[in-house]
XYZ file of C-alpha atoms in Angstrom:
760
model
C 133.859 233.019 -120.446
C 131.847 235.256 -118.146
C 128.692 233.340 -119.087
C 130.399 230.028 -118.341
C 131.608 231.403 -115.022
C 128.087 232.571 -114.205
C 126.651 229.145 -115.141
C 129.277 227.443 -112.965
C 128.416 229.685 -110.043
C 124.732 228.870 -110.493
C 125.541 225.168 -110.702
C 127.697 225.401 -107.590
C 124.892 227.219 -105.807
C 122.388 224.565 -106.881
C 124.783 221.826 -105.860
C 125.188 223.501 -102.505
C 121.410 223.736 -102.138
C 121.043 220.107 -103.226
C 123.660 219.024 -100.727
C 121.893 220.996 -98.042
C 118.577 219.390 -99.036
C 120.221 215.962 -98.982
C 121.465 216.690 -95.491
C 117.941 217.709 -94.460
C 116.483 214.556 -96.069
C 119.099 212.451 -94.288
C 118.246 214.257 -91.066
C 114.544 213.626 -91.650
C 115.256 209.981 -92.420
C 117.226 209.712 -89.201
C 114.363 211.364 -87.329
C 111.859 209.007 -88.997
C 114.064 206.021 -88.173
C 114.421 207.258 -84.600
C 110.648 207.720 -84.396
C 110.153 204.230 -85.858
C 112.551 202.762 -83.327
C 110.827 204.718 -80.564
C 107.445 203.417 -81.739
C 108.804 199.863 -81.852
C 110.207 200.330 -78.373
C 106.870 201.722 -77.202
C 105.055 198.787 -78.843
C 107.425 196.370 -77.133
C 106.908 198.175 -73.852
C 103.126 198.007 -74.344
C 103.335 194.310 -75.205
C 105.543 193.745 -72.178
C 103.219 195.850 -70.044
C 100.228 193.857 -71.314
C 102.091 190.625 -70.551
C 102.977 191.845 -67.061
C 99.377 192.954 -66.539
C 98.066 189.533 -67.579
C 100.608 187.807 -65.337
C 99.764 190.200 -62.513
C 96.039 189.490 -62.878
C 96.661 185.754 -63.017
C 98.923 185.904 -59.971
C 96.580 188.217 -58.076
C 93.744 185.859 -58.939
C 95.803 183.075 -57.381
C 96.860 185.073 -54.338
C 93.316 186.252 -53.621
C 91.541 182.992 -54.364
C 93.937 180.809 -52.388
C 92.998 182.109 -48.915
C 89.374 182.299 -50.059
C 89.512 178.602 -50.924
C 90.265 177.683 -47.309
C 87.772 180.186 -45.938
C 84.868 178.955 -48.064
C 85.536 175.220 -47.650
C 85.890 175.410 -43.864
C 82.917 177.773 -43.499
C 80.845 175.351 -45.563
C 81.905 172.407 -43.392
C 80.939 174.368 -40.274
C 77.598 175.557 -41.682
C 76.657 171.976 -42.645
C 77.107 171.058 -38.941
C 77.110 167.334 -39.687
C 78.086 166.407 -36.138
C 75.298 168.599 -34.749
C 77.622 170.129 -32.146
C 77.086 173.783 -33.148
C 74.138 175.814 -31.950
C 71.940 177.889 -34.274
C 73.891 181.091 -33.668
C 77.212 179.409 -34.478
C 75.789 177.933 -37.680
C 74.535 181.408 -38.572
C 78.040 182.810 -38.009
C 79.510 180.157 -40.314
C 76.905 180.969 -42.966
C 77.775 184.667 -42.686
C 81.475 183.880 -43.157
C 80.603 181.787 -46.210
C 78.393 184.531 -47.608
C 81.004 187.255 -47.054
C 83.651 185.111 -48.707
C 81.345 184.634 -51.676
C 80.875 188.415 -51.889
C 84.640 188.846 -51.948
C 84.993 186.177 -54.633
C 82.438 188.021 -56.775
C 84.458 191.233 -56.480
C 87.567 189.373 -57.656
C 85.605 188.041 -60.605
C 84.494 191.606 -61.439
C 88.087 192.817 -61.695
C 88.958 189.850 -63.903
C 85.872 190.555 -66.047
C 87.030 194.135 -66.602
C 90.529 192.964 -67.519
C 89.120 190.450 -70.007
C 87.069 193.177 -71.689
C 90.079 195.497 -71.904
C 92.258 192.707 -73.307
C 89.634 191.739 -75.887
C 89.289 188.257 -74.407
C 85.609 188.349 -73.523
C 83.711 186.053 -75.884
C 80.277 186.841 -77.279
C 77.838 183.962 -77.840
C 74.932 185.318 -79.916
C 71.703 183.358 -79.462
C 67.989 183.916 -79.912
C 66.740 185.340 -76.603
C 62.916 185.521 -76.225
C 61.745 188.880 -74.886
C 59.098 187.290 -72.567
C 61.835 185.322 -70.814
C 63.878 188.484 -70.248
C 60.775 190.001 -68.686
C 60.208 186.900 -66.534
C 63.863 186.810 -65.436
C 63.807 190.476 -64.386
C 60.492 190.161 -62.553
C 61.569 187.039 -60.669
C 64.899 188.506 -59.562
C 63.916 192.054 -58.598
C 60.259 192.187 -57.583
C 60.927 190.645 -54.113
C 63.615 193.238 -53.410
C 61.343 196.099 -54.505
C 58.500 194.810 -52.328
C 60.797 194.588 -49.301
C 61.766 198.245 -49.783
C 58.126 199.246 -50.266
C 58.685 200.279 -53.905
C 56.554 199.644 -56.964
C 58.163 197.521 -59.683
C 56.879 197.263 -63.255
C 58.047 195.601 -66.442
C 56.374 197.045 -69.539
C 56.907 195.393 -72.917
C 55.480 197.484 -75.749
C 53.228 195.678 -78.258
C 55.464 196.430 -81.240
C 58.540 194.734 -79.697
C 59.604 191.605 -81.665
C 59.217 188.240 -79.886
C 62.971 187.693 -79.617
C 66.324 189.437 -79.938
C 69.534 187.832 -81.223
C 72.318 188.708 -78.784
C 74.344 187.153 -75.952
C 71.636 186.343 -73.411
C 74.005 185.971 -70.461
C 75.679 189.335 -71.126
C 72.311 191.031 -71.584
C 71.209 189.676 -68.207
C 74.459 190.925 -66.675
C 73.880 194.502 -67.872
C 70.176 194.567 -66.938
C 70.906 193.180 -63.467
C 73.426 195.924 -62.868
C 71.112 198.717 -64.071
C 68.120 197.416 -62.096
C 70.018 196.725 -58.884
C 71.513 200.225 -59.016
C 68.067 201.736 -59.602
C 66.604 199.888 -56.614
C 69.576 200.772 -54.430
C 69.267 204.506 -55.013
C 65.463 204.661 -54.853
C 63.759 205.106 -51.479
C 60.290 206.258 -52.546
C 58.202 205.618 -55.641
C 59.392 202.788 -57.816
C 61.409 201.347 -60.677
C 60.174 200.527 -64.180
C 61.805 198.548 -66.978
C 60.345 199.445 -70.363
C 61.202 197.365 -73.429
C 60.424 199.170 -76.690
C 61.616 199.785 -80.204
C 63.931 202.793 -80.496
C 62.530 205.822 -82.307
C 62.974 205.801 -86.092
C 65.612 208.251 -87.291
C 67.388 208.418 -83.937
C 71.139 208.944 -84.288
C 73.564 206.802 -82.322
C 77.248 207.029 -81.567
C 77.640 203.325 -82.443
C 77.728 202.423 -86.146
C 76.132 199.000 -85.622
C 73.052 200.745 -84.172
C 72.895 203.285 -86.997
C 72.862 200.572 -89.672
C 70.654 198.119 -87.751
C 67.168 197.712 -89.245
C 65.760 197.213 -85.761
C 67.012 198.681 -82.463
C 65.555 197.567 -79.112
C 65.658 199.865 -76.092
C 65.663 198.613 -72.499
C 64.927 201.670 -70.343
C 65.376 201.429 -66.553
C 63.643 204.411 -64.925
C 63.625 205.148 -61.197
C 62.388 207.881 -58.866
C 65.589 207.888 -56.845
C 68.222 210.410 -55.835
C 69.371 211.213 -59.376
C 72.846 212.081 -60.669
C 74.294 215.580 -61.203
C 75.031 216.506 -64.825
C 78.785 216.752 -64.240
C 78.895 213.188 -62.823
C 76.870 211.435 -65.531
C 79.887 210.412 -67.637
C 82.184 209.926 -64.660
C 80.124 207.017 -63.304
C 80.951 204.955 -66.416
C 84.677 205.065 -65.680
C 86.253 202.159 -63.798
C 86.501 202.652 -60.021
C 84.585 205.963 -60.273
C 81.336 206.796 -58.468
C 79.050 209.772 -58.237
C 80.076 210.129 -54.586
C 83.616 208.885 -54.029
C 84.242 210.703 -50.756
C 85.177 209.016 -47.501
C 81.800 210.058 -46.120
C 79.809 208.541 -48.974
C 76.446 207.023 -48.123
C 76.508 204.219 -50.706
C 79.283 201.647 -50.948
C 80.637 199.625 -53.824
C 83.664 199.277 -56.105
C 82.680 201.503 -59.002
C 83.213 198.725 -61.566
C 79.694 197.749 -62.577
C 78.746 200.477 -65.037
C 82.211 200.392 -66.569
C 81.861 196.667 -67.235
C 78.266 197.145 -68.399
C 79.332 199.822 -70.880
C 82.132 197.664 -72.289
C 79.866 194.606 -72.560
C 77.253 196.741 -74.309
C 79.890 197.862 -76.834
C 80.766 194.220 -77.492
C 77.090 193.558 -78.213
C 77.019 196.438 -80.693
C 75.002 198.768 -78.480
C 75.331 201.708 -76.139
C 73.987 202.979 -72.803
C 72.626 206.497 -72.324
C 71.601 208.214 -69.117
C 69.154 211.022 -68.360
C 68.965 212.240 -64.780
C 68.276 215.166 -62.477
C 69.207 215.325 -58.783
C 66.169 214.499 -56.666
C 64.026 213.495 -59.648
C 65.401 210.099 -60.561
C 67.332 208.612 -63.456
C 66.688 206.682 -66.655
C 69.412 204.409 -67.993
C 68.595 203.172 -71.498
C 70.363 200.206 -73.049
C 70.135 200.226 -76.869
C 70.912 196.978 -78.698
C 70.561 195.956 -82.353
C 67.690 193.517 -82.863
C 70.194 191.106 -84.403
C 73.816 190.953 -83.284
C 76.307 191.438 -86.134
C 79.950 190.490 -85.567
C 82.453 193.206 -86.352
C 80.559 196.307 -85.369
C 81.302 196.343 -81.694
C 84.790 197.594 -81.153
C 88.180 196.156 -80.263
C 87.070 193.782 -77.550
C 84.536 191.735 -79.491
C 85.143 188.037 -79.949
C 81.996 186.448 -81.296
C 81.801 182.680 -81.466
C 80.818 181.065 -84.716
C 78.510 178.466 -83.255
C 75.887 179.848 -80.902
C 75.645 178.128 -77.593
C 73.463 178.436 -74.547
C 74.173 181.298 -72.210
C 74.992 180.491 -68.638
C 71.915 180.319 -66.461
C 71.044 182.988 -64.003
C 72.148 182.685 -60.422
C 70.091 180.023 -58.728
C 69.301 181.185 -55.220
C 68.687 184.819 -54.440
C 70.162 186.486 -51.354
C 68.093 188.104 -48.649
C 66.973 191.396 -50.086
C 68.417 193.550 -47.308
C 71.907 192.120 -47.778
C 71.532 192.186 -51.546
C 70.772 195.898 -51.424
C 73.896 196.556 -49.402
C 76.011 194.994 -52.142
C 74.794 197.249 -54.961
C 76.157 200.528 -56.234
C 76.372 202.575 -59.409
C 79.484 200.627 -60.215
C 78.644 197.174 -58.909
C 78.334 194.547 -61.683
C 75.685 191.897 -61.784
C 77.680 189.070 -60.261
C 78.104 191.106 -57.095
C 74.337 191.234 -56.790
C 73.789 187.493 -56.841
C 75.255 186.755 -53.433
C 74.779 183.025 -53.094
C 73.627 181.624 -49.771
C 75.609 178.739 -48.364
C 73.806 175.678 -49.705
C 72.106 173.484 -47.115
C 72.950 169.835 -46.758
C 72.154 168.016 -50.038
C 69.075 166.215 -48.770
C 67.426 169.489 -47.814
C 68.667 171.770 -50.568
C 66.159 174.447 -51.550
C 64.654 174.498 -54.992
C 66.425 176.880 -57.309
C 64.862 179.628 -59.366
C 64.521 178.528 -62.992
C 67.353 179.842 -65.154
C 66.297 182.104 -67.982
C 66.540 180.660 -71.473
C 69.156 181.901 -73.888
C 69.597 179.279 -76.551
C 69.949 178.905 -80.309
C 66.936 176.586 -80.087
C 63.741 178.010 -78.575
C 62.509 175.389 -76.100
C 59.346 175.049 -73.982
C 60.545 175.999 -70.500
C 58.341 179.109 -70.334
C 55.235 177.090 -71.259
C 55.481 174.237 -68.728
C 52.336 174.000 -66.607
C 51.481 171.816 -63.628
C 50.768 168.303 -64.899
C 52.861 168.636 -68.072
C 55.475 166.019 -68.801
C 58.897 167.457 -69.527
C 62.241 166.162 -70.731
C 65.597 167.869 -70.239
C 67.672 167.562 -73.426
C 71.391 167.892 -72.681
C 73.125 168.145 -76.045
C 75.966 170.321 -77.355
C 74.892 170.163 -81.021
C 72.055 172.681 -81.669
C 70.853 170.800 -84.764
C 70.547 167.471 -82.969
C 69.036 169.220 -79.945
C 66.336 170.618 -82.253
C 65.641 167.099 -83.575
C 65.302 165.723 -80.035
C 63.050 168.637 -79.063
C 60.709 167.968 -81.996
C 60.563 164.265 -81.164
C 59.833 165.063 -77.512
C 56.947 167.294 -78.596
C 55.593 164.516 -80.818
C 55.479 162.323 -77.691
C 53.616 165.050 -75.734
C 56.653 166.147 -73.722
C 57.647 169.743 -73.141
C 61.352 170.119 -73.929
C 64.050 172.042 -72.036
C 67.479 172.309 -73.662
C 70.895 172.612 -72.001
C 74.074 172.903 -74.064
C 76.591 172.352 -71.264
C 76.891 170.394 -68.032
C 76.558 173.265 -65.557
C 73.342 174.464 -67.205
C 72.019 170.899 -67.173
C 72.462 170.594 -63.397
C 70.794 173.967 -62.765
C 67.868 173.193 -65.088
C 67.341 169.745 -63.551
C 66.990 171.264 -60.087
C 64.873 174.175 -61.320
C 62.338 172.301 -63.468
C 62.392 168.730 -62.058
C 61.983 167.129 -65.518
C 60.361 163.727 -65.852
C 63.297 162.437 -67.891
C 66.724 163.471 -69.211
C 68.470 162.726 -72.504
C 72.205 163.174 -71.998
C 75.139 163.644 -74.331
C 78.525 162.732 -72.837
C 80.742 164.986 -74.940
C 79.877 168.368 -73.402
C 81.944 171.535 -72.964
C 83.266 172.080 -69.432
C 81.623 169.526 -67.145
C 81.242 166.363 -69.237
C 78.242 164.047 -69.308
C 79.776 161.558 -66.866
C 80.020 164.271 -64.220
C 76.453 165.398 -64.981
C 75.173 161.834 -64.601
C 77.098 161.457 -61.357
C 75.732 164.736 -59.948
C 72.160 163.818 -60.888
C 72.406 160.334 -59.418
C 73.995 161.510 -56.158
C 71.425 164.111 -55.251
C 68.172 162.954 -53.642
C 66.113 165.536 -55.575
C 67.207 164.260 -58.997
C 68.316 160.670 -58.381
C 65.012 159.139 -59.460
C 64.876 160.937 -62.837
C 65.449 158.416 -65.668
C 68.471 159.385 -67.775
C 68.763 158.133 -71.352
C 72.303 158.616 -72.680
C 72.564 159.461 -76.408
C 76.227 159.914 -77.249
C 78.973 159.272 -79.740
C 81.158 157.891 -76.937
C 80.909 154.095 -76.881
C 80.791 153.422 -73.135
C 77.411 151.750 -72.805
C 78.217 149.507 -69.852
C 79.707 152.370 -67.910
C 76.603 154.508 -68.478
C 74.261 151.759 -67.323
C 76.359 151.078 -64.226
C 76.226 154.775 -63.355
C 72.424 154.637 -63.309
C 71.323 155.489 -66.869
C 68.093 153.801 -67.921
C 69.436 153.177 -71.434
C 72.356 154.046 -73.718
C 72.243 154.890 -77.429
C 75.373 155.397 -79.511
C 75.439 158.037 -82.247
C 74.712 158.096 -85.103
C 71.166 157.082 -84.289
C 68.192 156.457 -86.546
C 64.740 157.967 -86.153
C 63.430 154.529 -85.220
C 65.987 154.250 -82.410
C 65.001 157.684 -81.105
C 61.320 156.725 -81.307
C 62.111 153.629 -79.259
C 64.050 155.732 -76.752
C 61.174 158.145 -76.163
C 58.737 155.240 -76.146
C 60.783 153.579 -73.433
C 60.767 156.792 -71.397
C 56.972 156.994 -71.788
C 56.493 153.403 -70.692
C 58.826 153.895 -67.755
C 56.904 156.941 -66.531
C 53.543 155.207 -66.925
C 54.684 152.271 -64.775
C 54.215 153.831 -61.365
C 55.201 150.642 -59.515
C 58.678 149.220 -60.128
C 59.324 145.493 -60.278
C 62.283 143.877 -58.507
C 63.372 140.239 -58.874
C 65.328 138.748 -55.949
C 67.232 135.518 -56.617
C 68.391 134.101 -53.284
C 68.348 130.448 -52.155
C 68.304 131.236 -48.424
C 64.765 131.923 -47.211
C 65.889 134.086 -44.283
C 67.980 136.252 -46.612
C 65.101 136.495 -49.117
C 62.740 137.743 -46.437
C 65.349 140.191 -45.135
C 65.779 141.708 -48.609
C 62.005 141.985 -49.064
C 61.723 143.705 -45.687
C 64.627 146.038 -46.486
C 63.609 147.131 -49.998
C 59.846 146.594 -50.002
C 57.363 149.504 -50.055
C 54.239 150.606 -51.902
C 56.221 151.753 -54.953
C 57.985 148.389 -55.458
C 56.621 144.930 -56.250
C 59.115 142.245 -55.250
C 59.200 138.706 -56.606
C 61.606 136.438 -54.717
C 62.777 133.066 -56.094
C 65.196 130.457 -54.779
C 66.637 128.962 -57.980
C 68.142 129.993 -61.309
C 65.466 128.043 -63.184
C 62.700 130.048 -61.475
C 64.589 133.280 -62.170
C 64.848 132.557 -65.895
C 61.152 131.671 -66.027
C 60.212 134.960 -64.338
C 62.466 137.022 -66.608
C 61.024 135.385 -69.699
C 57.411 136.087 -68.702
C 57.555 139.436 -66.865
C 59.400 142.737 -67.284
C 61.594 143.567 -64.285
C 63.323 146.887 -63.624
C 66.159 145.382 -61.568
C 67.432 142.039 -60.250
C 69.296 141.211 -57.030
C 71.340 138.018 -57.451
C 73.107 135.804 -54.929
C 75.939 133.711 -56.385
C 75.398 130.610 -54.236
C 72.443 128.861 -55.961
C 71.715 125.152 -55.817
C 70.810 124.380 -59.448
C 73.167 126.738 -61.309
C 76.150 128.914 -60.489
C 75.286 132.567 -60.088
C 78.068 133.329 -62.571
C 76.423 131.154 -65.208
C 72.975 132.618 -64.566
C 74.404 136.129 -64.930
C 75.972 135.262 -68.280
C 72.752 133.568 -69.480
C 70.696 136.681 -68.678
C 73.122 139.172 -70.230
C 73.565 137.124 -73.405
C 69.794 137.063 -74.058
C 68.767 140.161 -76.044
C 65.340 140.282 -74.395
C 66.806 140.330 -70.878
C 70.205 141.970 -71.404
C 69.192 145.494 -70.355
C 68.019 144.610 -66.843
C 70.354 146.080 -64.170
C 71.778 143.318 -61.977
C 73.079 143.801 -58.446
C 75.301 141.006 -57.130
C 74.619 140.536 -53.398
C 76.809 137.808 -52.020
C 78.631 136.620 -48.934
C 81.276 134.875 -51.042
C 84.830 136.261 -50.814
C 85.645 137.015 -54.440
C 89.002 136.402 -56.079
C 90.324 139.090 -58.483
C 89.481 136.839 -61.449
C 85.912 136.304 -60.212
C 85.427 140.004 -59.598
C 86.676 140.810 -63.109
C 84.267 138.243 -64.559
C 81.336 139.701 -62.605
C 82.096 143.300 -63.495
C 81.800 142.435 -67.161
C 78.038 141.945 -66.711
C 76.822 143.168 -63.330
C 76.067 146.820 -62.596
C 77.076 146.585 -58.912
C 78.795 144.065 -56.633
C 77.964 144.141 -52.914
C 79.766 141.758 -50.577
C 77.670 141.202 -47.461
C 79.057 142.962 -44.410
C 77.889 145.335 -41.682
C 77.126 148.129 -44.191
C 75.767 145.963 -46.997
C 72.018 146.401 -46.213
C 72.333 150.190 -46.609
C 74.255 149.740 -49.856
C 71.673 147.282 -51.177
C 68.857 149.698 -50.388
C 70.830 152.484 -52.054
C 71.635 150.542 -55.233
C 68.098 149.225 -55.684
C 66.764 152.765 -55.168
C 69.137 153.949 -57.897
C 68.214 151.345 -60.510
C 64.501 151.372 -59.632
C 64.571 155.195 -59.855
C 62.771 155.592 -56.542
C 61.958 159.049 -55.181
C 63.864 159.197 -51.897
C 61.529 161.803 -50.427
C 58.664 159.262 -50.652
C 60.502 156.456 -48.885
C 59.596 155.564 -45.281
C 61.458 157.675 -42.713
C 63.686 154.859 -41.509
C 64.854 153.945 -45.015
C 65.380 157.583 -45.950
C 67.579 158.048 -42.873
C 69.596 154.962 -43.836
C 70.282 156.470 -47.248
C 71.132 159.883 -45.799
C 73.718 158.302 -43.490
C 75.154 156.242 -46.341
C 75.398 159.233 -48.692
C 77.123 161.255 -46.012
C 79.836 158.605 -45.889
C 79.697 157.946 -49.698
C 81.024 154.414 -50.036
C 83.138 155.084 -53.140
C 85.332 157.414 -51.063
C 85.748 155.104 -48.089
C 89.429 154.324 -47.527
C 90.622 155.955 -50.764
C 94.086 157.503 -50.639
C 94.378 161.077 -51.876
C 97.639 163.007 -52.255
C 97.318 166.806 -51.938
C 100.109 168.743 -53.661
C 99.942 172.368 -52.503
C 102.380 174.882 -51.059
C 99.741 176.681 -48.984
C 99.148 175.188 -45.544
C 95.662 176.744 -45.367
C 94.552 174.874 -48.481
C 96.099 171.666 -47.212
C 94.222 171.956 -43.926
C 90.840 172.752 -45.499
C 91.077 170.066 -48.195
C 92.305 167.465 -45.712
C 89.383 168.282 -43.400
C 86.888 167.873 -46.236
C 88.386 164.617 -47.541
C 88.654 163.016 -44.112
C 85.063 164.067 -43.464
C 84.126 161.769 -46.381
C 86.157 158.802 -45.170
C 89.279 159.302 -47.295
C 92.918 159.070 -46.250
C 94.606 162.358 -47.131
C 98.360 162.926 -47.248
C 100.103 166.052 -48.480
C 103.349 167.421 -49.868
C 104.291 171.033 -50.524
C 106.165 170.827 -53.841
C 106.419 168.862 -57.074
C 109.564 166.890 -56.297
C 108.093 165.631 -53.031
C 104.910 164.667 -54.898
C 106.854 162.428 -57.281
C 108.755 160.910 -54.369
C 105.512 160.312 -52.433
C 103.944 158.487 -55.389
C 107.020 156.327 -55.911
C 107.006 155.491 -52.214
C 103.289 154.638 -52.206
C 101.982 153.649 -55.676
C 98.621 152.696 -54.116
C 97.530 156.366 -54.009
C 94.190 156.561 -55.803
C 94.018 160.245 -56.751
C 96.121 163.423 -56.742
C 94.854 166.956 -56.125
C 97.467 169.116 -57.851
C 97.937 172.832 -57.257
C 99.302 174.607 -60.358
C 101.180 177.581 -58.926
C 104.044 176.301 -56.767
C 107.617 177.525 -56.363
C 110.335 175.681 -58.237
C 108.503 172.846 -59.992
C 104.983 174.024 -60.792
C 101.902 171.867 -61.269
C 102.336 171.605 -65.050
C 105.890 170.253 -64.769
C 104.964 167.961 -61.894
C 102.019 166.477 -63.789
C 104.156 165.934 -66.903
C 106.849 164.250 -64.817
C 104.296 161.940 -63.158
C 102.848 160.954 -66.556
C 106.307 159.994 -67.841
C 106.244 157.049 -65.416
C 104.142 154.282 -67.075
C 103.043 153.166 -63.613
C 101.052 156.403 -63.218
C 99.703 156.689 -66.748
C 96.091 156.182 -65.602
C 96.392 157.829 -62.170
C 93.617 160.395 -61.626
C 95.138 163.883 -61.309
C 92.740 166.774 -60.727
C 94.270 170.229 -61.077
C 93.197 172.726 -58.430
C 94.152 176.224 -59.464
C 93.277 179.788 -58.659
C 94.381 180.833 -62.143
C 91.159 181.347 -64.039
C 92.414 183.058 -67.178
C 91.531 182.077 -70.732
C 93.390 178.971 -71.941
C 94.378 177.709 -68.487
C 92.089 174.682 -68.675
C 93.475 173.607 -72.061
C 97.049 174.067 -70.843
C 96.352 172.005 -67.732
C 94.777 169.122 -69.645
C 97.602 169.225 -72.208
C 100.100 168.821 -69.346
C 98.421 165.530 -68.437
C 95.814 166.427 -65.811
C 92.677 164.282 -65.812
C 90.448 167.226 -64.966
C 90.500 170.829 -63.795
C 88.653 172.860 -61.183
C 89.188 176.483 -60.144
C 89.610 177.821 -56.641
C 87.798 178.580 -54.459
C 86.709 174.979 -54.748
C 83.032 174.095 -54.697
C 83.139 170.997 -52.425
C 80.172 169.363 -54.155
C 81.726 169.838 -57.587
C 85.115 168.548 -56.424
C 83.559 165.456 -54.829
C 81.617 164.819 -58.017
C 84.798 165.018 -60.114
C 86.607 162.759 -57.675
C 83.742 160.272 -57.735
C 83.861 160.142 -61.535
C 87.622 159.613 -61.694
C 87.750 157.149 -58.804
C 85.065 155.130 -60.558
C 87.131 155.078 -63.740
């Protein structure tokens, strides 16, 4: 009995202990659950904080860009001085305002860049980047600045460096520009040297992708400048931090550049190291793997599966003295490339050639004086490679652009002899590229051969293309295309056929269009025109409708139905008042219709110059001035009605000023509901410029509401927004916008978009 009692006591004790343990386990479980709930709450708070941060950045982007939009547009209008009523000093003031606004815009872009890196939304586009082109890019951008400061500048590429590195060429340029501009800023005596070499074998890195890389390339930027104290060498890589952050600091800047450079370098799988002593200079070394590998870069990396061309370098360089003032240890590359206000289009300066960064190595670095070159604008790297090989077979040097913006920059930089153009391009599509090329006097004469999967042949020819091929295309068709380009370039004198039964009018056209670069044959009857077309190749035909032996309509249909003659561009030049049915019939075949009036001679000269691919700079002074005056007015804009939907009176004023300056009728409303009411009241409005961020009914809702009315299904709506975050373009197009452009608005780009959509 005593034993049983003892066992019971032990069992009770164990039960008590077990109960106590259960209580502790329950307590622990409650603590774990509380911790889990706290973590979930923290995660939700972080997600909410991230959402608020993204919304804040988007809204701040809008709030900062909106006043900048007005400032830049109006400053540009003043600096152009079209009326000639400003003196040189006033024009200089306007240019300074434009330049300062551009500086401010670049700073805004820097902050957004940093936020994209932190949010993991900065994409990486790995491509094969030739080392010699990196060297050329650096030398071209920084040697003038070094020479102005009286510094030596060297670029040394070691013999054992491979010919190319696979990385994001645009991001590499961004980091190198920041390191070099900082080095030049803080160096007052001596010089700056960029050394490209292989990293030492066996060197240990803090980045795993460098440790496992079979080849590591080092880009070392060494200067003889002021140096950095040891205790500040890590600080300068933190956002908004600088070696001297005092109110009495000697060097300005935001302190963002090295922070962005470090994060971009991590995305590329590399790292930046610094060695420096005060008074003895600094060496910043960028280490990158010879071949980019996705996955080894850290949380922010977002590599794209299909390589694409990197964005070209900034075209025009700022005056060196002002460029130096914009640089600091923290200033990123975009802040360095302070763009000058562009001159009027007819006198625009030649741009510096953009550096190549492309999955297909082209010939831009090898083009010599006298070489024939073709610009290949194609978004498919495989097809671009095919076109490049065919161009080389025909003794052309090939330059490749994978998007519309790059195509425009490359056309102005290299002045190619011909262009092959895809229509389906990312960003700016091929129609806008063709429009921009054909509305700039420096590129208007370049023959453009469209090769696209979009079946809009007639539209391409009317816009000034020399020919139009629809994909898929055979090798024979491509051979014919390049053969046609060759023949076109070899025919230095263009041939124009004028079909006009009135002798006075015939002579007037010959006097208007004629010059050394054009041979004109003028005939009075349809029978003579058909005989000429059958026996001789003509580059363009001007046709009057009032012929004695055959209706101009019938002659037009005869020519276009004959395979041998169907490709000739035809300009209808008539005094006949056309009915809607007649105009529709003509537009089916003719490239352009000009009804004779007070402005028709200028338009005829302009259209023949377009289809004959004449170089405007070589025209006689009087004819060149006629074209300059016509382009200033731009006939497609004359009388067009544009509705501006924007809640900011500054934007309304600046956009209205620009549109009226080009002969358009601009009206405005300040919210979405009024926009819908304005369209219903005046359905003849040709185009809408739609702001996205508006109180109450925003631009997305307004656009969707407009599209619900079948009457406005095809109305051109261009979204103008200061929101420049990832996905905004797709969201805007999905809402029903025809196109999208970010603020501050580039007037030339906006006019080009408007021209494209008004034409449609």
